[in-house]
XYZ file of C-alpha atoms in Angstrom:
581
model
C 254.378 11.701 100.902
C 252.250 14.049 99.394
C 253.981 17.164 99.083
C 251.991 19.267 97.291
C 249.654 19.086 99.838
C 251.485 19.671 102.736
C 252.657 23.192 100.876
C 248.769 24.195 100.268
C 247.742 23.157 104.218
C 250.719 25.007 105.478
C 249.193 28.744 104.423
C 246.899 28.059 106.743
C 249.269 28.503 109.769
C 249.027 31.890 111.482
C 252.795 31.992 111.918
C 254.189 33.239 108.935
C 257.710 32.022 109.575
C 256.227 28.773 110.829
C 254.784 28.605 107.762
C 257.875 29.554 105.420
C 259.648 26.729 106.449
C 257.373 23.932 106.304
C 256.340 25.049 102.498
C 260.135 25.188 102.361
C 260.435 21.727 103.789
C 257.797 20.025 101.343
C 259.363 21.624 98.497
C 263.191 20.230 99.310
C 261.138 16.677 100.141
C 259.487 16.894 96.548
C 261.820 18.203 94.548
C 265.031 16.139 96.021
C 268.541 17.534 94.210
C 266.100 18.543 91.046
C 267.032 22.212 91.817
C 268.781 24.992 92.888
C 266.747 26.850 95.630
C 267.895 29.840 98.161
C 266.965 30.275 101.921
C 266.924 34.186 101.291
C 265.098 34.246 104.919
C 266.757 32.103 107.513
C 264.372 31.246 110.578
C 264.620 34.060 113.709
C 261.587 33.269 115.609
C 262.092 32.313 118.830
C 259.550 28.984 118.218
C 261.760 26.301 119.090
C 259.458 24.259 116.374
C 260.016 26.228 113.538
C 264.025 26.705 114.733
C 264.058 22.601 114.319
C 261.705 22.303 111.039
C 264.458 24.762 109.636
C 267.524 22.217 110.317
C 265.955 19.694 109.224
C 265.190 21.500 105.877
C 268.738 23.021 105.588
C 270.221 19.687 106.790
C 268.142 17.832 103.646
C 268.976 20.431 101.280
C 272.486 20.405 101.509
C 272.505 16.388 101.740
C 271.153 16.689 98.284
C 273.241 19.019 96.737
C 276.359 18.420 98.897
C 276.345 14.612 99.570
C 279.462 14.118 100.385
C 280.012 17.135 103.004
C 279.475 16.599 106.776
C 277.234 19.641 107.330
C 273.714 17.889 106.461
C 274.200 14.875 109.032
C 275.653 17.779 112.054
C 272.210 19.819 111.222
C 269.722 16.797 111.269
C 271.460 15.348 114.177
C 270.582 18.944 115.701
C 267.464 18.773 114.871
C 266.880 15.208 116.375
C 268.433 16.188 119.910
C 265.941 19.292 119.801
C 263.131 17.343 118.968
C 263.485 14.911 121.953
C 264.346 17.972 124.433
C 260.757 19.362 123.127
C 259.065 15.738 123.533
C 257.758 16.230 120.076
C 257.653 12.647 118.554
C 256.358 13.453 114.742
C 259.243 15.848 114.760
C 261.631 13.686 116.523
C 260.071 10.711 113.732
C 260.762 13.377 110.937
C 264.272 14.199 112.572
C 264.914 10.183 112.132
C 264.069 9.461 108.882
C 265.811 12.630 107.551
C 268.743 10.980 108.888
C 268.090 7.413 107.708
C 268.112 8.503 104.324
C 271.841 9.882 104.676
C 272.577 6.560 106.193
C 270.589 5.164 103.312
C 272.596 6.963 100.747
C 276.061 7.774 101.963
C 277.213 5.793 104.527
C 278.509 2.075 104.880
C 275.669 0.314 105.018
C 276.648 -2.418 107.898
C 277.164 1.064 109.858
C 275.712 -0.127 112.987
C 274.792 3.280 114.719
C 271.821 2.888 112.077
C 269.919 0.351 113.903
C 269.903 2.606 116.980
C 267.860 5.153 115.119
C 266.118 2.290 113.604
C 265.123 0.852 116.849
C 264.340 4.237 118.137
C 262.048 5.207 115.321
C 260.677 1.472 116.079
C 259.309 2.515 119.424
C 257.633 5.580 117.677
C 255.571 3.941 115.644
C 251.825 4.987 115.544
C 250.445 4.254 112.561
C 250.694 2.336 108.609
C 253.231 5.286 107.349
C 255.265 4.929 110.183
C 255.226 1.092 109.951
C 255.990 1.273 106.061
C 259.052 3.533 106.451
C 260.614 1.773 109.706
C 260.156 -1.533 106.927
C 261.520 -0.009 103.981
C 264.248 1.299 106.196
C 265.063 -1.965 107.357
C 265.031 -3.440 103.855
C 267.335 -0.852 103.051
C 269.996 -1.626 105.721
C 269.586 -5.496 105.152
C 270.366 -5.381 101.540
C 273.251 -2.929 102.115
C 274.074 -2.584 98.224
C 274.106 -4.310 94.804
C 277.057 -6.302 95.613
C 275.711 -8.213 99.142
C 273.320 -10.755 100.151
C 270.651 -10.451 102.423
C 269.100 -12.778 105.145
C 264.980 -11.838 105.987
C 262.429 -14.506 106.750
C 259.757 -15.200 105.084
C 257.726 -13.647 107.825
C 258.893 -10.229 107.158
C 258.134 -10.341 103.305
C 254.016 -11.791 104.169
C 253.694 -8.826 106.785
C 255.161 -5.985 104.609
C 253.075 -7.221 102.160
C 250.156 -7.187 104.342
C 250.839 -3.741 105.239
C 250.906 -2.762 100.995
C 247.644 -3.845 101.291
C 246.279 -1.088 103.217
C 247.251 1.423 100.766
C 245.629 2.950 97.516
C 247.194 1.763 94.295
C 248.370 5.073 93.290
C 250.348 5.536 96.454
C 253.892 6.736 96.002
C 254.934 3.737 98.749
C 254.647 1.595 96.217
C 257.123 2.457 93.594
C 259.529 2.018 96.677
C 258.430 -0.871 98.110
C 258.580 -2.888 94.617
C 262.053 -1.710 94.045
C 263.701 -3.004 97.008
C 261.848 -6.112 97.695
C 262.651 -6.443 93.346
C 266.580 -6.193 95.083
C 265.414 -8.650 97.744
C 264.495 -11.045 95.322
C 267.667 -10.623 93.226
C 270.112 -11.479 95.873
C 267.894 -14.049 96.699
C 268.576 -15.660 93.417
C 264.511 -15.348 92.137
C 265.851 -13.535 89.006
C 262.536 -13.739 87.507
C 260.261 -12.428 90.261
C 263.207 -9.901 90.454
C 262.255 -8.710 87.314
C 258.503 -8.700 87.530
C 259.227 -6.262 90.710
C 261.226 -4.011 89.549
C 259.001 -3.401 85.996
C 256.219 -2.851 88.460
C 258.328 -0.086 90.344
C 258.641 1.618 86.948
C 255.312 0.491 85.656
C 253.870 2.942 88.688
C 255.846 5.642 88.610
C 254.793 8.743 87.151
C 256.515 12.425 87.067
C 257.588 12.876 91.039
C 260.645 14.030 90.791
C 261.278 12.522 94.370
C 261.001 9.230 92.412
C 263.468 9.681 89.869
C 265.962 7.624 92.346
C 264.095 4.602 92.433
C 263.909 4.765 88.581
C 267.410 4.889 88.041
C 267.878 1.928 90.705
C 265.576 -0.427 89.353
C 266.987 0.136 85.863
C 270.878 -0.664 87.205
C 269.306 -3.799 89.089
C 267.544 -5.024 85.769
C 271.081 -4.755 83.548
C 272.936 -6.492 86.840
C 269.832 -9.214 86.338
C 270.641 -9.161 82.347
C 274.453 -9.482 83.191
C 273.811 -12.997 85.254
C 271.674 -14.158 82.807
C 274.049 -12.739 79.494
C 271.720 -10.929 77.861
C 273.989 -8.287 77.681
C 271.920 -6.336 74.911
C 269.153 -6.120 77.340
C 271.846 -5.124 79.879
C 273.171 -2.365 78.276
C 269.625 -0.842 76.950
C 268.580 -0.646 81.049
C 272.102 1.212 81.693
C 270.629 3.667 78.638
C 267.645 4.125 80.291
C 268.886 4.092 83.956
C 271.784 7.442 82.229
C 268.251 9.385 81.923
C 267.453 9.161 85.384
C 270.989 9.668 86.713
C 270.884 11.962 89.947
C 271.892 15.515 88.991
C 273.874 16.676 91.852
C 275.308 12.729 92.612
C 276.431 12.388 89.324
C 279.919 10.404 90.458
C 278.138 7.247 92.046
C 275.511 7.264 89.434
C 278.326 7.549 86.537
C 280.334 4.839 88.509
C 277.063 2.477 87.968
C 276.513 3.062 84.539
C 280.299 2.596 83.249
C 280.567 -0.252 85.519
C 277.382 -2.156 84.102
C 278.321 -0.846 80.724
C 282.120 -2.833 80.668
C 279.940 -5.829 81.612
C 277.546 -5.791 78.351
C 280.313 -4.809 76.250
C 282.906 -7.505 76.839
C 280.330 -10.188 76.878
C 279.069 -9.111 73.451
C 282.713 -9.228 72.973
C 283.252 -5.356 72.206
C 286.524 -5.147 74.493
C 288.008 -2.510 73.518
C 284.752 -0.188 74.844
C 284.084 -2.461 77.957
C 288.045 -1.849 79.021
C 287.617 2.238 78.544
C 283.877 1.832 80.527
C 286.140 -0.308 83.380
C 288.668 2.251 83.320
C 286.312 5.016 83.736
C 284.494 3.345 86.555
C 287.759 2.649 88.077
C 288.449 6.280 88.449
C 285.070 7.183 89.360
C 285.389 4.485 92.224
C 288.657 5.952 93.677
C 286.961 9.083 93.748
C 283.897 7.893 95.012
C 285.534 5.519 97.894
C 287.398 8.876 99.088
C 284.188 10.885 99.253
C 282.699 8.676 101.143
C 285.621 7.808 103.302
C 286.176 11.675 104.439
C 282.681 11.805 104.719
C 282.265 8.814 107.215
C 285.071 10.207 109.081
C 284.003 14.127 109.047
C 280.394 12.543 110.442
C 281.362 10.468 113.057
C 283.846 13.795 114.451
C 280.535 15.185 114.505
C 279.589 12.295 116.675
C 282.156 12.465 118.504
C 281.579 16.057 119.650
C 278.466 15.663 120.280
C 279.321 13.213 122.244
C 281.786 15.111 124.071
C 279.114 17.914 124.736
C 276.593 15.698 126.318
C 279.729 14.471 128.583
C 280.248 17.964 129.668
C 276.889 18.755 130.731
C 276.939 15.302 132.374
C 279.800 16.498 134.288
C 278.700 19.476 135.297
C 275.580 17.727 136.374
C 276.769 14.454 138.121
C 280.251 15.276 139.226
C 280.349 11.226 140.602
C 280.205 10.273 136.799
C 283.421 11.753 135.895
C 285.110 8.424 135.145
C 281.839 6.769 133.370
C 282.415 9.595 131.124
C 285.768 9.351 130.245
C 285.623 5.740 129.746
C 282.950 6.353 126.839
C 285.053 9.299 125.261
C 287.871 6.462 125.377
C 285.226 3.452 123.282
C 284.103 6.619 121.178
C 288.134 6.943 120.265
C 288.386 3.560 120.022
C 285.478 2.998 117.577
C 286.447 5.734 115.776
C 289.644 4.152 115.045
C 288.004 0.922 113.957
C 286.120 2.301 111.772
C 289.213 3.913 109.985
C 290.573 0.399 110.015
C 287.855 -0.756 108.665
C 287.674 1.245 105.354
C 291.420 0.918 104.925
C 290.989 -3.032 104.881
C 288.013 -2.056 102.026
C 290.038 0.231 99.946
C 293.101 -2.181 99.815
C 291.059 -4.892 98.955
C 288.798 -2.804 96.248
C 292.430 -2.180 94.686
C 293.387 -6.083 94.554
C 290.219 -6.646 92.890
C 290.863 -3.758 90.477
C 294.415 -5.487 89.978
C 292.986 -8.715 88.762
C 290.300 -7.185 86.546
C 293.373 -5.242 84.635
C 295.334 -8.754 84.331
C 292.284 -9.988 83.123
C 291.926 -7.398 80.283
C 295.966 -7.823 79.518
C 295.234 -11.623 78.821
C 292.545 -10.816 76.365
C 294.785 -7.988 74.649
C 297.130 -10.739 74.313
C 294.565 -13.181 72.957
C 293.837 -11.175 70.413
C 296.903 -10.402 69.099
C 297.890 -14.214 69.069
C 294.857 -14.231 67.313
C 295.633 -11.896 64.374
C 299.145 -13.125 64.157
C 297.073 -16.597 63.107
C 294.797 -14.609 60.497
C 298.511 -13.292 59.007
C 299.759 -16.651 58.694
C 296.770 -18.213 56.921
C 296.493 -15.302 54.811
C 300.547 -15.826 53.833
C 299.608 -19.695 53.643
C 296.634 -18.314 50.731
C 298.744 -16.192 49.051
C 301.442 -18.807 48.372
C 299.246 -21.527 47.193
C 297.650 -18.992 44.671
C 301.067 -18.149 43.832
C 301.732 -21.986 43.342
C 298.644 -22.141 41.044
C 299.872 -19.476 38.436
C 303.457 -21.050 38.016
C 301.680 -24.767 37.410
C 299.618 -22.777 35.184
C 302.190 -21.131 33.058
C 304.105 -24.197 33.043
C 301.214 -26.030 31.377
C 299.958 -23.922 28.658
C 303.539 -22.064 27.894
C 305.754 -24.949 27.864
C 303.707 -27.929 27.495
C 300.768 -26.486 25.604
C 303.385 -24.923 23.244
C 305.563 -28.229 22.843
C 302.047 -30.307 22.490
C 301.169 -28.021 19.525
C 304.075 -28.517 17.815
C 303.740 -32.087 17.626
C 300.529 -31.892 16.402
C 302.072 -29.212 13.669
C 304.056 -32.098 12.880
C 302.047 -35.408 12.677
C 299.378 -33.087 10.432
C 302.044 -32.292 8.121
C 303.615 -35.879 7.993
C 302.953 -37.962 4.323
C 301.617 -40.976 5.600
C 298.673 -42.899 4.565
C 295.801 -40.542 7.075
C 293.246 -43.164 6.120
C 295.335 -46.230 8.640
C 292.732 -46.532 11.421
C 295.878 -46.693 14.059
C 297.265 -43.689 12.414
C 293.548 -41.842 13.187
C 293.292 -43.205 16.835
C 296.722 -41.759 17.896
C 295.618 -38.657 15.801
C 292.644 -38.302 17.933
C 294.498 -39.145 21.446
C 296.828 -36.358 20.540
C 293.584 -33.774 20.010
C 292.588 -34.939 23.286
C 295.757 -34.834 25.439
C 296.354 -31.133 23.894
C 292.673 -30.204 24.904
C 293.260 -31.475 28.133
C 296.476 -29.408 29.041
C 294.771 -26.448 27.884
C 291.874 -27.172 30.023
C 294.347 -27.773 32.891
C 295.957 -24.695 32.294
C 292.713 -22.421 32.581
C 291.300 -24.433 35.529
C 294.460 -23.603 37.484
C 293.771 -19.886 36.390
C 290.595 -19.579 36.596
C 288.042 -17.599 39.185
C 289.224 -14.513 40.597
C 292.533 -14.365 38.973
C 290.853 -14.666 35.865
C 290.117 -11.023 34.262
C 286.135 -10.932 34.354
C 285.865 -11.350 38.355
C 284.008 -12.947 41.283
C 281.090 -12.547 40.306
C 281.450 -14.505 36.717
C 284.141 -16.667 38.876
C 281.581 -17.942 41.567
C 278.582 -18.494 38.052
C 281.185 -20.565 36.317
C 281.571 -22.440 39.497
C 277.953 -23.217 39.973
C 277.389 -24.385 36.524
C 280.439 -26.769 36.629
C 278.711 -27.813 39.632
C 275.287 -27.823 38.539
C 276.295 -29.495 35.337
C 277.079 -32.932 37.545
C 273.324 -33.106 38.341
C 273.663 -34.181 41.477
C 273.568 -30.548 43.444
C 271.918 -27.216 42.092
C 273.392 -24.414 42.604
C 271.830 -21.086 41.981
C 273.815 -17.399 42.015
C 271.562 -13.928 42.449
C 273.561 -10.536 42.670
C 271.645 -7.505 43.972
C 274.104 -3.876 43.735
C 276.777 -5.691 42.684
C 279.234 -2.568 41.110
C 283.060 -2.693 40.672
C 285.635 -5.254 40.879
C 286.562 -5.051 44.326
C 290.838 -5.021 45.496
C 291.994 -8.590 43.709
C 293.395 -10.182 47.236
C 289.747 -9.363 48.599
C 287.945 -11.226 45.239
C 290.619 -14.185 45.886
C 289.622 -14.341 49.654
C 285.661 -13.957 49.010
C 286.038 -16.642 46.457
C 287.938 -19.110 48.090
C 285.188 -19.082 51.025
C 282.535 -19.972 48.596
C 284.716 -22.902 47.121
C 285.215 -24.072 50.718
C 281.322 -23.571 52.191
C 280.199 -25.532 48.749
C 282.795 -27.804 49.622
C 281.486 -28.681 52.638
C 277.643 -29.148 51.004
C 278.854 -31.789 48.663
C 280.927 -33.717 51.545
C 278.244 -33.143 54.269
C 275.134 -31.831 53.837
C 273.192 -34.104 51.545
C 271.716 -31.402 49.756
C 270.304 -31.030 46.363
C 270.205 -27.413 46.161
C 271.997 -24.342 47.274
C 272.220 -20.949 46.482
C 274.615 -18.343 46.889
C 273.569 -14.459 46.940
C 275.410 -11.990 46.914
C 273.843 -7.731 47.956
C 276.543 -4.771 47.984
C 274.850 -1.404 50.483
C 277.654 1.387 50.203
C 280.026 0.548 51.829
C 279.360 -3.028 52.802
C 279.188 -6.768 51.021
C 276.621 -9.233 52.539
C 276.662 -12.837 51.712
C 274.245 -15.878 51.821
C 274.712 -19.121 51.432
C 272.082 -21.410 52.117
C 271.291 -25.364 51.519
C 268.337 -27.481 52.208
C 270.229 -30.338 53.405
C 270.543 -32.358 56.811
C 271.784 -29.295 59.139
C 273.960 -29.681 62.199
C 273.960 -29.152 65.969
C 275.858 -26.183 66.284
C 276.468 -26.693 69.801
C 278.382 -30.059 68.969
C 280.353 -27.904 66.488
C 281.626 -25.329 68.821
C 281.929 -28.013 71.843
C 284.312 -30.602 69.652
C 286.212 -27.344 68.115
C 286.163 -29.036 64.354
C 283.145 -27.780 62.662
C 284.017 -28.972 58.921
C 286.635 -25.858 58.701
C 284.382 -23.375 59.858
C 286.618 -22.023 62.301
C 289.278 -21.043 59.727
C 286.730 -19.901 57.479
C 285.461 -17.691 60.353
C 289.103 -16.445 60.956
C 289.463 -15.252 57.441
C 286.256 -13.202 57.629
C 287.375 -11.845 60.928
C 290.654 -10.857 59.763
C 288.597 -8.770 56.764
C 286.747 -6.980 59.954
C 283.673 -8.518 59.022
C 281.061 -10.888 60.675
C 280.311 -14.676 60.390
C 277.144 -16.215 61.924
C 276.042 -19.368 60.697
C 272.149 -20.590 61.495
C 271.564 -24.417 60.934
C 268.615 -26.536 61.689
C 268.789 -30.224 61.837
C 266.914 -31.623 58.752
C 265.928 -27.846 57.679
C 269.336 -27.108 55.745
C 272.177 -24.424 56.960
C 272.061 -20.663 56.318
C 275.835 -18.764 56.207
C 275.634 -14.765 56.511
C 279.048 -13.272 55.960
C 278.522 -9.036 56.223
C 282.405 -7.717 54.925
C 282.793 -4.143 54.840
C 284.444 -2.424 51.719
């Protein structure tokens, strides 16, 4: 596989057409869909070598930039029956692998007319190279794609590896050969030797451009590993780095891929709304994709067909007694032909009832989340009433009763009684009291956010009436703090802090929390931590109660903003609210 060399020892040929083609042929193998190049002078000599090294180079050239057209396979397949008439086995070998990797990349992989070039290249094998490419070829065709399992015995990995072993480190087999057996060991279940294989496939990889392919494959297979093992941040960084490596000219099935992985690490970070446009996309680019390859199946095995039919009429000609051997095999070619057809109808209509139960999936999780909201409306309706509730008690108490308890006391001071009775001072005093009381009442009940200073002096009047009992410190910092925010907001943040320093004096044990409170732009963050006895947040989610963290979490989710709560057993509990403005 290296090219560059192969250009520099062809000058030396004394053909010079001879040698125009095989510099042309290293340069397709090198530089593999990278770019555009023209055949300004097509072969004319009458070398029968040179007439086959030129199919083979047109037949690769258009298989990279026209992948799903049946012209490359009908020019290598040329090129293979010419090789065999001239008893040439490297070009016959080169014939075969140029058609492998067709097989490799566009046709169904359980395609059983592969294993007959398979075998044959088999029986050509003369040395390492050829062993490592029949191997890798037979990797290939057992792992089919992403979405089958594979059965190879042990035996086959501890000889291929044996094989590796003959070859320098900075061989460009190896890059390949740790990529697919990295697949081998995916399918396998071995997720984490998986992984170690395919880093090493990109670990020795350098700038061949004829490489960029296994790049891009062992990226998708790592975010398919991340996807089994949700880490779908992981995931969706490989499908990042596997879009820079996406094939130039076979942009649909590498775009299909990427959106597909994508909609995976997006709706189990919970971003549905992107993962259902990625599904969608790689919907569409599957239809497309499934009819390319379709046509292109069918166009190829036409080409079969009449080749097929050719050899049969020179058989004829030749052996007039075989007339009705002949037409028998024209008859299993028709008949295979039609199986296959039936075969990739059964696919597509069963690709389309999976695609039907991914969209019912994605219509049950639209309709999740608008039960969802409708249950954030009602608790915020449920909020708004008791605050509502609140100002009419308070009213009630300081303009009715507070006004009618004044009077009285008007009264009794102005009364001309003997003020020095010690029963006349008690019920003097009693009545101070009672009237303090119903103004306290009253400004309790409209306190906090309702009150005209804020949340900020709301939530420090809170913690000192706290504080003041001794029994739990609690601390307010403010960093950026600027305007009163929208008052429903204030009421919303505030009654969230009353509940989460509820839920310290009921059930963490602590003796000192702190609330903080840092404004960026655009966006409120909020901390509020304890150094109490923690919980097992597992337990929480598992049981579904959770001390009212769930509706707390609703209300912050219905404000678009994010809840994540971090609590270690005997270390205290940390709550991070992030609410943008």
């Amino acid at each position: 596989m290296d090219y560059k060399s192969a250009m520099e020892h062809a000058k030396d040929m004394g053909n010079r057409a001879l040698q125009r083609e095989c510099q042309q042929l290293a340069d397709v193998l090198y530089n593999p869909g990278q770019r555009r190049q023209t055949f300004t002078q097509p072969y004319t000599d009458s070398n029968e070598i040179g007439h086959t090294i030129s199919l083979i180079k047109t037949g690769l050239y258009l298989h990279h930039t026209h992948p799903y057209r049946a012209g490359p396979f009908e020019l290598l397949n040329r090129a293979y029956q010419q090789a065999k008439e001239l008893r040439m086995e490297e070009l016959e070998k080169l014939a075969l692998l140029s058609i492998l990797r067709v097989y490799n990349n566009e046709f169904s992989q359980s395609n059983d007319d592969k294993i007959a070039y398979l075998e044959r290249f088999e029986q050509l094998i003369d040395s390492p190279e050829d062993a490592f490419h029949f191997r890798i070829n037979l990797l290939h065709y057992n792992l089919k794609n992403v979405f089958y399992k594979v059965e190879l015995n042990a035996d086959f990995a501890r000889e291929f590896e044996v094989l590796m072993e003959g070859f320098p480190s900075t061989h460009a087999f190896w890059p390949m050969y740790h990529s697919l057996v990295g697949v081998l060991h995916e399918v396998l279940g071995n997720d984490d030797l998986a992984i170690e294989f395919h880093q090493k496939a990109l670990d020795t990889i350098w700038d061949e451009p004829f490489l960029r392919y296994v790049r891009f494959r062992s990226y998708i297979h790592l975010s398919e590993i991340m996807k089994g093992m949700e880490r779908y941040e992981d995931g969706l960084r490989y499908v990042a780095m596997a879009k820079k490596y996406r094939d130039p000219v076979d942009s649909v099935r590498s775009s299909y891929y990427i959106n597909h992985y994508a909609s995976f690490h997006h709706m189990g970070l919970g971003d549905y709304a992107t993962a259902f446009d990625k599904q969608l996309a790689a919907i569409d680019l599957q239809k497309q994709l499934e009819y390319n390859k379709n046509a292109l199946e069918i166009s190829n095995l036409n080409v079969k067909f009449q080749t097929a039919e050719k050899e049969k009429q020179i058989l004829r000609e030749q052996q007039r007694a075989a007339q009705n051997r002949d037409l028998f095999v024209g008859a299993v070619l028709l008949l295979l032909l039609g199986g296959f057809i039936a075969v990739l109808i059964y696919k597509n209509s069963a690709k389309k009832r999976e695609l039907a139960e991914q969209q019912e999936q994605i219509q049950k999780q639209k309709v999740e989340t608008l039960l969802k909201e409708q249950e954030l409306v009602s608790i915020d309706a449920m909020i708004a009433g008791q605050e509502k509730e609140r100002r009419k008690v308070a009213n009630e108490l300081h303009d009715d009763l507070g006004s009618l308890m004044a009077t009285i006391k008007l009264h009794f001071d102005n009364m001309k009684i003997n003020k020095t009775d010690p029963a006349l001072k008690n019920a003097q005093k009693l009545l101070d009291e009672a009237y303090q009381k119903i103004r306290s009442m009253a400004h309790a009940k409209n306190s906090g956010v309702m009150a005209n200073q804020g949340l900020l002096p709301a939530v420090q009047k809170m913690a000192q009436t706290i504080s003041g009992t001794n029994a739990l410190a609690v601390t307010v910092e403010e960093y950026g703090l600027g305007e009163r925010m929208e008052n429903t907001l204030e009421l919303t943040i505030f009654r969230v802090i009353q509940e989460l320093i509820a839920n310290i004096i009921k059930h963490a044990g602590a003796t000192q929390a702190s609330i903080q409170f840092t404004q960026h732009e655009d966006n409120l963050n909020i901390i509020v931590e304890d150094n109490g006895k923690g919980f097992d947040m597992a337990r929480v989610e598992k049981t579904r109660s959770g001390m009212g963290l769930t509706t707390i979490e609703k209300r912050i989710e219905h404000l678009e903003g994010n809840f994540t709560v971090d609590s270690v057993l005997d270390k205290g509990t940390s709550i991070l609210i992030d609410i943008p403005l």
